[in-house]
mmCIF file of C-alpha atoms in Angstrom:
data_model
loop_
_atom_site.group_PDB
_atom_site.id
_atom_site.type_symbol
_atom_site.label_atom_id
_atom_site.label_comp_id
_atom_site.label_asym_id
_atom_site.label_seq_id
_atom_site.Cartn_x
_atom_site.Cartn_y
_atom_site.Cartn_z
ATOM 1 C CA MET A 229 -43.394 20.154 -2.197
ATOM 2 C CA ALA A 230 -45.365 22.333 -4.476
ATOM 3 C CA PRO A 231 -46.849 20.600 -7.603
ATOM 4 C CA VAL A 232 -45.670 21.048 -11.115
ATOM 5 C CA GLY A 233 -47.743 22.684 -13.597
ATOM 6 C CA ALA A 234 -48.590 24.899 -16.229
ATOM 7 C CA LYS A 235 -47.814 28.619 -14.017
ATOM 8 C CA ARG A 236 -51.251 30.169 -13.678
ATOM 9 C CA ASN A 237 -51.677 33.892 -13.614
ATOM 10 C CA ILE A 238 -52.404 35.846 -9.799
ATOM 11 C CA LEU A 239 -56.128 36.703 -10.041
ATOM 12 C CA GLU A 240 -56.453 32.529 -11.873
ATOM 13 C CA ARG A 241 -55.100 31.426 -8.389
ATOM 14 C CA LEU A 242 -57.337 34.268 -6.260
ATOM 15 C CA ASP A 243 -60.438 33.573 -8.479
ATOM 16 C CA ALA A 244 -59.794 29.923 -7.273
ATOM 17 C CA GLY A 245 -60.084 30.930 -3.876
ATOM 18 C CA GLU A 246 -56.236 29.484 -3.404
ATOM 19 C CA VAL A 247 -53.441 31.443 -0.595
ATOM 20 C CA VAL A 248 -50.975 33.030 -2.152
ATOM 21 C CA ILE A 249 -48.319 33.859 -0.130
ATOM 22 C CA GLY A 250 -45.933 36.814 -0.266
ATOM 23 C CA ASP A 251 -42.242 37.542 0.381
ATOM 24 C CA GLY A 252 -40.435 39.660 3.054
ATOM 25 C CA GLY A 253 -38.882 43.381 3.722
ATOM 26 C CA PHE A 254 -36.268 43.851 1.384
ATOM 27 C CA VAL A 255 -34.884 46.836 2.276
ATOM 28 C CA PHE A 256 -34.768 46.531 5.528
ATOM 29 C CA ALA A 257 -33.055 42.604 5.368
ATOM 30 C CA LEU A 258 -30.833 43.886 2.552
ATOM 31 C CA GLU A 259 -29.874 46.779 5.465
ATOM 32 C CA LYS A 260 -29.448 44.550 8.529
ATOM 33 C CA ARG A 261 -27.064 42.435 5.717
ATOM 34 C CA GLY A 262 -24.629 45.418 4.608
ATOM 35 C CA TYR A 263 -26.670 46.413 1.229
ATOM 36 C CA VAL A 264 -28.497 48.984 1.658
ATOM 37 C CA LYS A 265 -28.213 52.149 3.647
ATOM 38 C CA ALA A 266 -30.637 53.478 6.031
ATOM 39 C CA GLY A 267 -32.072 56.695 5.165
ATOM 40 C CA PRO A 268 -33.115 56.682 1.468
ATOM 41 C CA TRP A 269 -33.942 52.874 1.401
ATOM 42 C CA THR A 270 -33.083 52.900 -2.100
ATOM 43 C CA PRO A 271 -32.566 49.317 -3.940
ATOM 44 C CA GLU A 272 -29.300 50.073 -5.670
ATOM 45 C CA ALA A 273 -27.610 46.799 -4.184
ATOM 46 C CA ALA A 274 -30.191 44.933 -7.196
ATOM 47 C CA ALA A 275 -27.423 46.312 -9.603
ATOM 48 C CA GLU A 276 -24.520 46.513 -6.985
ATOM 49 C CA TYR A 277 -24.583 43.562 -5.081
ATOM 50 C CA PRO A 278 -27.230 41.538 -7.559
ATOM 51 C CA GLU A 279 -25.335 38.375 -5.849
ATOM 52 C CA ALA A 280 -26.616 39.341 -2.239
ATOM 53 C CA VAL A 281 -30.502 39.976 -3.693
ATOM 54 C CA ARG A 282 -30.502 36.742 -5.986
ATOM 55 C CA GLN A 283 -29.800 34.578 -2.518
ATOM 56 C CA LEU A 284 -32.843 36.689 -0.888
ATOM 57 C CA HIS A 285 -34.688 35.867 -3.585
ATOM 58 C CA ARG A 286 -34.034 32.337 -2.969
ATOM 59 C CA GLU A 287 -34.383 32.406 0.200
ATOM 60 C CA TYR A 288 -38.015 33.802 0.019
ATOM 61 C CA LEU A 289 -38.699 31.008 -2.862
ATOM 62 C CA ARG A 290 -37.582 28.174 -0.139
ATOM 63 C CA ALA A 291 -39.495 29.700 2.466
ATOM 64 C CA GLY A 292 -42.366 29.280 0.828
ATOM 65 C CA SER A 293 -43.198 32.239 -1.058
ATOM 66 C CA ASP A 294 -45.706 32.022 -4.647
ATOM 67 C CA VAL A 295 -44.299 35.988 -5.626
ATOM 68 C CA MET A 296 -40.785 37.147 -6.317
ATOM 69 C CA GLN A 297 -41.072 41.192 -5.705
ATOM 70 C CA THR A 298 -39.153 43.213 -8.204
ATOM 71 C CA PHE A 299 -36.815 45.097 -5.598
ATOM 72 C CA THR A 300 -37.278 48.194 -7.231
ATOM 73 C CA PHE A 301 -38.828 50.410 -3.670
ATOM 74 C CA TYR A 302 -38.409 53.962 -3.806
ATOM 75 C CA GLY A 303 -36.600 52.385 -7.406
ATOM 76 C CA SER A 304 -38.121 56.250 -9.403
ATOM 77 C CA ASP A 305 -35.548 58.395 -10.367
ATOM 78 C CA ASP A 306 -36.578 60.687 -8.284
ATOM 79 C CA LYS A 307 -36.069 59.310 -5.229
ATOM 80 C CA LEU A 308 -33.078 57.679 -6.114
ATOM 81 C CA GLU A 309 -31.124 61.096 -6.106
ATOM 82 C CA ASN A 310 -33.304 62.664 -2.916
ATOM 83 C CA ARG A 311 -30.736 64.414 -0.443
ATOM 84 C CA GLY A 312 -27.864 63.736 -2.187
ATOM 85 C CA ASN A 313 -28.249 59.845 -2.425
ATOM 86 C CA ASN A 314 -25.478 59.664 -5.461
ATOM 87 C CA GLN A 315 -26.047 56.928 -7.828
ATOM 88 C CA ARG A 316 -23.744 54.727 -9.579
ATOM 89 C CA PHE A 317 -26.404 53.721 -11.806
ATOM 90 C CA SER A 318 -29.407 54.583 -13.403
ATOM 91 C CA GLY A 319 -32.982 54.232 -12.365
ATOM 92 C CA ARG A 320 -33.591 52.312 -15.351
ATOM 93 C CA GLN A 321 -30.206 50.266 -15.316
ATOM 94 C CA ILE A 322 -31.461 48.846 -11.333
ATOM 95 C CA ASN A 323 -35.052 48.191 -11.908
ATOM 96 C CA GLU A 324 -33.712 46.503 -15.233
ATOM 97 C CA ALA A 325 -31.790 44.137 -13.031
ATOM 98 C CA ALA A 326 -34.098 43.698 -10.574
ATOM 99 C CA CYS A 327 -36.745 42.389 -13.029
ATOM 100 C CA ASP A 328 -33.901 40.129 -13.848
ATOM 101 C CA LEU A 329 -32.575 38.712 -10.554
ATOM 102 C CA ALA A 330 -36.673 38.155 -9.409
ATOM 103 C CA ARG A 331 -37.257 35.981 -12.750
ATOM 104 C CA GLU A 332 -34.419 34.396 -12.838
ATOM 105 C CA VAL A 333 -35.421 33.016 -9.196
ATOM 106 C CA ALA A 334 -38.760 32.677 -10.102
ATOM 107 C CA ASN A 335 -38.207 30.247 -12.508
ATOM 108 C CA GLU A 336 -36.167 28.135 -9.995
ATOM 109 C CA GLY A 337 -39.801 26.899 -8.847
ATOM 110 C CA ASN A 338 -43.120 27.992 -9.861
ATOM 111 C CA ALA A 339 -43.159 31.983 -8.347
ATOM 112 C CA MET A 340 -44.546 34.769 -10.171
ATOM 113 C CA VAL A 341 -42.630 38.052 -11.119
ATOM 114 C CA ALA A 342 -44.182 41.694 -9.691
ATOM 115 C CA GLY A 343 -43.067 44.436 -10.431
ATOM 116 C CA GLY A 344 -43.962 47.206 -7.882
ATOM 117 C CA VAL A 345 -43.777 51.250 -7.732
ATOM 118 C CA SER A 346 -44.066 52.646 -3.908
ATOM 119 C CA GLN A 347 -45.148 56.932 -3.452
ATOM 120 C CA THR A 348 -42.655 59.360 -4.635
ATOM 121 C CA PRO A 349 -40.758 62.279 -3.218
ATOM 122 C CA SER A 350 -42.418 64.761 -5.843
ATOM 123 C CA TYR A 351 -46.076 63.988 -4.624
ATOM 124 C CA LEU A 352 -44.620 65.083 -1.132
ATOM 125 C CA SER A 353 -43.541 68.266 -2.796
ATOM 126 C CA CYS A 354 -46.389 68.931 -4.354
ATOM 127 C CA LYS A 355 -46.106 68.500 -8.031
ATOM 128 C CA SER A 356 -48.553 68.319 -10.246
ATOM 129 C CA GLU A 357 -50.398 64.727 -11.029
ATOM 130 C CA ASN A 358 -48.675 64.331 -14.967
ATOM 131 C CA GLU A 359 -45.347 65.101 -13.234
ATOM 132 C CA VAL A 360 -46.358 61.965 -10.348
ATOM 133 C CA LYS A 361 -47.656 59.925 -13.124
ATOM 134 C CA ALA A 362 -44.591 60.129 -15.397
ATOM 135 C CA ILE A 363 -42.365 58.788 -12.912
ATOM 136 C CA PHE A 364 -44.720 55.782 -12.374
ATOM 137 C CA LYS A 365 -44.612 55.771 -16.680
ATOM 138 C CA LYS A 366 -40.916 55.598 -16.340
ATOM 139 C CA GLN A 367 -41.069 52.125 -14.038
ATOM 140 C CA LEU A 368 -43.698 50.465 -15.857
ATOM 141 C CA ASP A 369 -42.176 50.719 -19.073
ATOM 142 C CA VAL A 370 -39.555 48.626 -17.769
ATOM 143 C CA PHE A 371 -41.977 46.356 -16.037
ATOM 144 C CA VAL A 372 -43.790 45.894 -19.708
ATOM 145 C CA GLN A 373 -40.726 45.002 -21.343
ATOM 146 C CA LYS A 374 -39.298 42.460 -18.795
ATOM 147 C CA ASN A 375 -42.912 40.940 -18.778
ATOM 148 C CA VAL A 376 -43.627 40.533 -15.444
ATOM 149 C CA ASP A 377 -46.644 38.917 -14.292
ATOM 150 C CA PHE A 378 -48.093 41.129 -12.668
ATOM 151 C CA LEU A 379 -47.881 45.059 -11.077
ATOM 152 C CA ILE A 380 -47.814 46.470 -7.080
ATOM 153 C CA ALA A 381 -48.424 50.187 -6.267
ATOM 154 C CA GLU A 382 -47.170 49.520 -2.651
ATOM 155 C CA TYR A 383 -46.726 51.573 0.684
ATOM 156 C CA PHE A 384 -48.829 54.766 -0.495
ATOM 157 C CA GLU A 385 -49.207 57.148 2.739
ATOM 158 C CA TYR A 386 -52.157 59.276 0.682
ATOM 159 C CA VAL A 387 -55.083 57.088 -0.983
ATOM 160 C CA GLU A 388 -54.431 60.197 -4.139
ATOM 161 C CA GLU A 389 -51.435 59.198 -4.827
ATOM 162 C CA ALA A 390 -51.953 55.002 -4.870
ATOM 163 C CA GLU A 391 -55.032 55.742 -7.241
ATOM 164 C CA TRP A 392 -52.566 57.649 -9.812
ATOM 165 C CA ALA A 393 -49.914 54.952 -9.424
ATOM 166 C CA VAL A 394 -52.875 52.420 -10.221
ATOM 167 C CA GLN A 395 -54.285 54.179 -13.345
ATOM 168 C CA VAL A 396 -50.570 54.202 -14.381
ATOM 169 C CA LEU A 397 -50.065 50.757 -13.775
ATOM 170 C CA ARG A 398 -53.480 49.498 -15.364
ATOM 171 C CA THR A 399 -52.358 50.346 -19.055
ATOM 172 C CA ALA A 400 -50.095 48.101 -19.204
ATOM 173 C CA LYS A 401 -52.942 45.099 -19.386
ATOM 174 C CA LYS A 402 -51.504 43.329 -16.147
ATOM 175 C CA PRO A 403 -53.047 42.850 -13.163
ATOM 176 C CA VAL A 404 -52.259 45.108 -10.407
ATOM 177 C CA ALA A 405 -53.027 45.310 -6.977
ATOM 178 C CA ALA A 406 -52.836 48.214 -4.550
ATOM 179 C CA THR A 407 -51.348 48.734 -1.272
ATOM 180 C CA LEU A 408 -51.199 51.578 1.274
ATOM 181 C CA CYS A 409 -49.559 52.141 4.351
ATOM 182 C CA ILE A 410 -52.162 52.894 6.737
ATOM 183 C CA GLY A 411 -54.126 51.648 9.894
ATOM 184 C CA PRO A 412 -57.607 51.936 10.611
ATOM 185 C CA GLU A 413 -57.253 55.507 11.259
ATOM 186 C CA GLY A 414 -56.746 55.763 7.397
ATOM 187 C CA ASP A 415 -54.765 57.850 4.694
ATOM 188 C CA LEU A 416 -52.651 60.636 6.169
ATOM 189 C CA ASN A 417 -55.180 63.121 5.267
ATOM 190 C CA GLY A 418 -57.593 60.944 6.776
ATOM 191 C CA VAL A 419 -60.109 59.205 4.335
ATOM 192 C CA SER A 420 -61.055 55.587 6.208
ATOM 193 C CA PRO A 421 -59.552 52.667 5.031
ATOM 194 C CA GLY A 422 -62.861 51.624 3.761
ATOM 195 C CA GLU A 423 -63.228 54.544 1.252
ATOM 196 C CA CYS A 424 -59.334 54.385 0.134
ATOM 197 C CA ALA A 425 -60.118 50.561 -1.086
ATOM 198 C CA ALA A 426 -63.309 51.540 -2.562
ATOM 199 C CA ARG A 427 -61.526 54.294 -4.566
ATOM 200 C CA LEU A 428 -58.235 52.030 -5.250
ATOM 201 C CA VAL A 429 -60.501 49.414 -7.222
ATOM 202 C CA ARG A 430 -62.251 52.277 -9.042
ATOM 203 C CA ALA A 431 -59.375 53.520 -10.026
ATOM 204 C CA GLY A 432 -58.400 49.993 -11.304
ATOM 205 C CA ALA A 433 -56.862 47.452 -8.741
ATOM 206 C CA GLN A 434 -58.023 44.358 -8.688
ATOM 207 C CA ILE A 435 -55.911 43.249 -5.666
ATOM 208 C CA VAL A 436 -56.057 45.897 -2.616
ATOM 209 C CA GLY A 437 -54.942 45.619 1.152
ATOM 210 C CA VAL A 438 -52.814 47.473 3.128
ATOM 211 C CA ASN A 439 -48.541 46.761 3.821
ATOM 212 C CA SER A 440 -45.944 47.713 6.105
ATOM 213 C CA HIS A 441 -46.756 50.822 8.916
ATOM 214 C CA PHE A 442 -48.661 48.346 11.232
ATOM 215 C CA ASP A 443 -47.972 45.205 13.109
ATOM 216 C CA PRO A 444 -49.980 41.655 11.147
ATOM 217 C CA MET A 445 -53.262 42.500 13.589
ATOM 218 C CA THR A 446 -53.898 45.321 12.734
ATOM 219 C CA CYS A 447 -53.454 45.130 9.380
ATOM 220 C CA VAL A 448 -55.598 42.291 9.354
ATOM 221 C CA LYS A 449 -58.399 44.819 10.296
ATOM 222 C CA THR A 450 -57.738 47.676 8.640
ATOM 223 C CA VAL A 451 -58.373 45.198 5.559
ATOM 224 C CA LYS A 452 -61.200 43.901 7.247
ATOM 225 C CA MET A 453 -62.665 47.785 7.158
ATOM 226 C CA MET A 454 -61.158 47.978 3.167
ATOM 227 C CA LYS A 455 -63.321 45.319 2.623
ATOM 228 C CA GLU A 456 -66.045 46.346 4.265
ATOM 229 C CA GLY A 457 -66.066 49.683 2.442
ATOM 230 C CA VAL A 458 -65.288 47.650 -1.099
ATOM 231 C CA GLN A 459 -69.047 46.166 -0.568
ATOM 232 C CA LYS A 460 -70.686 48.674 0.687
ATOM 233 C CA ALA A 461 -69.498 50.624 -2.872
ATOM 234 C CA GLY A 462 -71.196 47.461 -4.169
ATOM 235 C CA LEU A 463 -67.596 46.678 -5.479
ATOM 236 C CA LYS A 464 -65.489 43.610 -5.863
ATOM 237 C CA ALA A 465 -62.227 42.274 -5.429
ATOM 238 C CA HIS A 466 -59.390 40.589 -3.820
ATOM 239 C CA TYR A 467 -57.372 40.778 -0.541
ATOM 240 C CA MET A 468 -54.072 41.333 0.733
ATOM 241 C CA THR A 469 -51.910 41.742 3.371
ATOM 242 C CA GLN A 470 -48.203 42.110 3.487
ATOM 243 C CA PRO A 471 -47.288 43.861 7.210
ATOM 244 C CA LEU A 472 -44.766 44.444 9.580
ATOM 245 C CA ALA A 473 -42.699 41.789 11.520
ATOM 246 C CA TYR A 474 -43.021 44.052 14.732
ATOM 247 C CA HIS A 475 -45.404 44.494 17.147
ATOM 248 C CA THR A 476 -46.926 48.179 17.367
ATOM 249 C CA PRO A 477 -49.382 48.635 19.823
ATOM 250 C CA ASP A 478 -48.479 52.275 20.715
ATOM 251 C CA CYS A 479 -48.352 53.727 17.120
ATOM 252 C CA ASN A 480 -50.243 56.098 15.700
ATOM 253 C CA ARG A 481 -52.025 57.299 12.564
ATOM 254 C CA GLN A 482 -48.045 56.981 10.969
ATOM 255 C CA GLY A 483 -47.290 54.032 11.973
ATOM 256 C CA PHE A 484 -44.314 52.879 13.435
ATOM 257 C CA ILE A 485 -42.023 55.331 11.667
ATOM 258 C CA ASP A 486 -43.550 57.992 14.902
ATOM 259 C CA LEU A 487 -41.359 54.955 17.064
ATOM 260 C CA PRO A 488 -38.329 56.471 18.316
ATOM 261 C CA GLU A 489 -36.774 53.134 18.048
ATOM 262 C CA PHE A 490 -37.751 53.319 14.364
ATOM 263 C CA PRO A 491 -35.355 51.911 12.455
ATOM 264 C CA PHE A 492 -32.393 50.878 14.501
ATOM 265 C CA SER A 493 -33.380 50.158 17.511
ATOM 266 C CA LEU A 494 -36.884 47.816 16.835
ATOM 267 C CA GLU A 495 -35.305 44.078 17.369
ATOM 268 C CA PRO A 496 -37.235 43.966 20.680
ATOM 269 C CA ARG A 497 -40.571 44.379 19.384
ATOM 270 C CA ILE A 498 -39.584 41.383 16.434
ATOM 271 C CA LEU A 499 -42.683 38.835 16.261
ATOM 272 C CA THR A 500 -42.142 34.984 16.881
ATOM 273 C CA ARG A 501 -43.237 32.328 13.648
ATOM 274 C CA TRP A 502 -45.669 31.574 16.377
ATOM 275 C CA ASP A 503 -47.210 34.837 16.260
ATOM 276 C CA MET A 504 -47.066 34.662 12.241
ATOM 277 C CA GLN A 505 -48.797 31.277 12.617
ATOM 278 C CA LYS A 506 -51.551 33.301 14.385
ATOM 279 C CA TYR A 507 -51.064 35.961 11.654
ATOM 280 C CA ALA A 508 -51.524 33.596 8.818
ATOM 281 C CA ARG A 509 -54.700 32.371 10.082
ATOM 282 C CA GLU A 510 -56.657 35.469 10.850
ATOM 283 C CA ALA A 511 -55.408 36.304 7.855
ATOM 284 C CA TYR A 512 -57.626 33.843 5.945
ATOM 285 C CA ASN A 513 -60.095 33.553 7.993
ATOM 286 C CA ALA A 514 -61.120 37.382 7.113
ATOM 287 C CA GLY A 515 -61.051 35.933 3.323
ATOM 288 C CA ILE A 516 -57.207 37.315 3.092
ATOM 289 C CA ARG A 517 -55.793 35.416 0.054
ATOM 290 C CA TYR A 518 -52.806 37.234 -0.641
ATOM 291 C CA ILE A 519 -50.902 37.398 2.704
ATOM 292 C CA GLY A 520 -46.740 38.578 3.419
ATOM 293 C CA GLY A 521 -44.804 40.295 4.855
ATOM 294 C CA CYS A 522 -42.856 43.667 4.574
ATOM 295 C CA CYS A 523 -40.281 45.215 6.522
ATOM 296 C CA GLY A 524 -38.678 42.742 9.523
ATOM 297 C CA PHE A 525 -40.097 39.576 7.410
ATOM 298 C CA GLU A 526 -37.360 37.457 7.082
ATOM 299 C CA PRO A 527 -37.383 34.051 5.417
ATOM 300 C CA TYR A 528 -38.288 31.883 8.533
ATOM 301 C CA HIS A 529 -40.925 34.159 9.129
ATOM 302 C CA ILE A 530 -42.597 33.306 5.939
ATOM 303 C CA ARG A 531 -42.034 29.680 6.023
ATOM 304 C CA ALA A 532 -44.211 30.173 9.658
ATOM 305 C CA LEU A 533 -46.926 31.750 7.141
ATOM 306 C CA ALA A 534 -46.574 28.910 4.106
ATOM 307 C CA GLU A 535 -46.722 25.348 7.534
ATOM 308 C CA GLU A 536 -49.479 27.607 8.729
ATOM 309 C CA LEU A 537 -51.195 27.758 5.639
ATOM 310 C CA ALA A 538 -50.022 23.702 4.247
ATOM 311 C CA PRO A 539 -53.709 22.375 5.230
ATOM 312 C CA GLU A 540 -55.274 24.775 2.750
ATOM 313 C CA ARG A 541 -52.434 24.557 0.186
ATOM 314 C CA GLY A 542 -51.248 20.982 0.101
ATOM 315 C CA PHE A 543 -48.053 21.315 0.844
ATOM 316 C CA LEU A 544 -45.473 22.213 2.898
ATOM 317 C CA PRO A 545 -42.247 24.606 1.440
ATOM 318 C CA PRO A 546 -38.870 23.062 0.906
ATOM 319 C CA ALA A 547 -37.277 24.446 3.403
ATOM 320 C CA SER A 548 -39.561 23.308 6.317
ATOM 321 C CA GLU A 549 -37.456 19.709 5.687
ATOM 322 C CA LYS A 550 -35.303 22.030 8.223
ATOM 323 C CA HIS A 551 -37.833 22.851 10.509
ATOM 324 C CA GLY A 552 -40.185 20.396 12.845
ATOM 325 C CA ASN A 553 -43.674 21.289 12.699
ATOM 326 C CA TRP A 554 -44.435 23.249 15.790
ATOM 327 C CA GLY A 555 -41.045 22.907 17.512
ATOM 328 C CA SER A 556 -41.121 18.719 17.184
ATOM 329 C CA SER A 557 -37.554 19.189 15.561
ATOM 330 C CA LEU A 558 -36.061 19.809 19.238
ATOM 331 C CA GLU A 559 -37.163 15.708 20.068
ATOM 332 C CA MET A 560 -33.733 15.242 18.440
ATOM 333 C CA HIS A 561 -31.928 17.939 21.451
ATOM 334 C CA THR A 562 -29.495 16.456 24.016
ATOM 335 C CA LYS A 563 -30.795 18.383 27.071
ATOM 336 C CA PRO A 564 -33.722 16.809 28.070
ATOM 337 C CA TRP A 565 -35.946 20.200 29.410
ATOM 338 C CA VAL A 566 -35.431 21.393 25.754
ATOM 339 C CA ARG A 567 -36.642 18.246 24.070
ATOM 340 C CA ALA A 568 -39.321 18.803 27.193
ATOM 341 C CA ARG A 569 -40.543 21.912 24.741
ATOM 342 C CA ALA A 570 -41.519 19.702 21.466
ATOM 343 C CA ARG A 571 -44.527 20.617 21.608
ATOM 344 C CA ARG A 572 -47.256 23.086 20.067
ATOM 345 C CA ASP A 573 -49.189 24.181 23.506
ATOM 346 C CA TYR A 574 -45.825 25.070 24.992
ATOM 347 C CA TRP A 575 -45.479 27.418 21.915
ATOM 348 C CA GLU A 576 -48.558 28.537 21.727
ATOM 349 C CA LYS A 577 -48.364 29.806 25.034
ATOM 350 C CA LEU A 578 -45.433 30.447 25.954
ATOM 351 C CA MET A 579 -45.039 34.658 26.960
ATOM 352 C CA PRO A 580 -41.548 35.469 25.716
ATOM 353 C CA ALA A 581 -39.934 37.800 27.794
ATOM 354 C CA SER A 582 -36.901 40.487 26.574
ATOM 355 C CA GLY A 583 -34.645 40.195 28.900
ATOM 356 C CA ARG A 584 -35.078 43.997 29.128
ATOM 357 C CA PRO A 585 -35.859 44.379 32.485
ATOM 358 C CA TYR A 586 -35.492 48.415 32.740
ATOM 359 C CA CYS A 587 -36.949 49.107 29.624
ATOM 360 C CA PRO A 588 -40.603 49.901 29.157
ATOM 361 C CA SER A 589 -42.741 47.840 26.768
ATOM 362 C CA MET A 590 -44.335 50.413 24.721
ATOM 363 C CA SER A 591 -43.299 54.327 23.353
ATOM 364 C CA ASN A 592 -44.185 57.318 23.144
ATOM 365 C CA PRO A 593 -44.390 58.270 19.387
ATOM 366 C CA ASP A 594 -43.319 61.055 17.853
ATOM 367 C CA GLY A 595 -46.297 63.420 16.445
ATOM 368 C CA TRP A 596 -45.250 66.109 13.904
ATOM 369 C CA GLY A 597 -48.737 66.524 12.562
ATOM 370 C CA VAL A 598 -46.189 67.315 9.569
ATOM 371 C CA THR A 599 -48.414 66.119 6.230
ATOM 372 C CA LYS A 600 -48.021 67.024 2.800
ATOM 373 C CA GLY A 601 -47.412 70.595 1.561
ATOM 374 C CA HIS A 602 -45.764 70.943 4.705
ATOM 375 C CA ALA A 603 -41.954 72.753 5.021
ATOM 376 C CA ASP A 604 -40.229 70.407 6.558
ATOM 377 C CA LEU A 605 -41.349 66.874 3.581
ATOM 378 C CA MET A 606 -40.535 69.337 0.354
ATOM 379 C CA GLN A 607 -37.580 67.232 -1.558
ATOM 380 C CA GLN A 608 -34.618 68.247 -2.950
ATOM 381 C CA LYS A 609 -32.164 66.925 -4.911
ATOM 382 C CA GLU A 610 -28.601 68.596 -2.448
ATOM 383 C CA PRO A 611 -28.088 67.355 0.485
ATOM 384 C CA THR A 612 -29.699 67.374 4.181
ATOM 385 C CA SER A 613 -28.075 70.862 5.050
ATOM 386 C CA GLN A 614 -26.692 71.302 8.829
ATOM 387 C CA GLU A 615 -29.015 74.035 8.881
ATOM 388 C CA GLN A 616 -31.576 72.368 8.015
ATOM 389 C CA LEU A 617 -30.392 69.318 10.423
ATOM 390 C CA ARG A 618 -30.062 71.995 13.206
ATOM 391 C CA ALA A 619 -33.793 73.607 13.013
ATOM 392 C CA LEU A 620 -34.930 69.784 13.021
ATOM 393 C CA PHE A 621 -32.894 69.017 15.742
ATOM 394 C CA ALA A 622 -34.316 71.906 17.610
ATOM 395 C CA LYS A 623 -38.299 70.892 17.252
ATOM 396 C CA ALA A 624 -37.473 67.104 17.911
ATOM 397 C CA LYS A 625 -36.106 68.561 21.434
ATOM 398 C CA ALA A 626 -39.010 70.960 22.035
ATOM 399 C CA ASN A 627 -41.294 68.106 21.089
ATOM 400 C CA GLN A 628 -40.479 65.748 23.811
#
């Protein structure tokens, strides 16, 4: 169990060299549970179904998470009303409810609350810097009112928009983390990971890294490049990773969004708990101390991170009482051949089969080359029309 004591802020923990375990991916987890709609991926469940959000927070806390991130991903007003996504609650109500739920569960343990903002339809639609910053400011006002412990600008494909977000968040005088959803090729404008990280630090972020879009090992590789860029620029920062729980060796610059399996057929790519332990160790060895997850991560994945790093942290998470180390609980199984699997070398060496004999091991990702400013990325309040869909279907067929 975690030691009981006065709660220290995120920077104090990282400055002391401690490992901070993040949480998992709320939108994907809650979509599977029937509380989030795929497509908009918006967080109205915080107000509509608070019991579902509260329970998921509790499961991550029990699994070892040190951070309860507010379920405010895509919680900006322009995203909440994008493409006919009508809401029963205002953006402020959703953000306030998310903060209250995160704080309630954080107080059940020794966790911190992080308020998060993410990329906006307004930026993709080429709105001005002031207009985009005003959107971030509306969410920040709620986070300040609810007194979250620190702030995260996460899931940005363009470093420029992430810089604008950080510049707004830093006005709250709270610690600021910033993560881009990029891989080794850099952001969608071709800015390298090292330069992206240096720009985020200059903008005011004390913690930088990546989240989503790529698998854990790709994300660790990308953060290593970020670290080199920050050091080369003569700057200092802490580093974080919150990757996908999916294997993505075949992804291009856009990441898993371009995979033909996105988002409804990704399950064959899910990492095992043992893959997660390897990720935790690789991230730690790379000097990353804020280690969590994003889309596809379930509580058992977070538990794997916490168990792998238990020697460094000095304790196991509460959920480990129901999980034997490296399969040791299988010693209690009725079948002898299953009891024979109660050992580390079995699970470390296993090459899991997919059970799909006619499926390929990798896919051919889409590559439309659509970036900010393109007509297809201009967003709208009205629902996508049938005419617009027909044009997209035709383009998809032409690109096959």
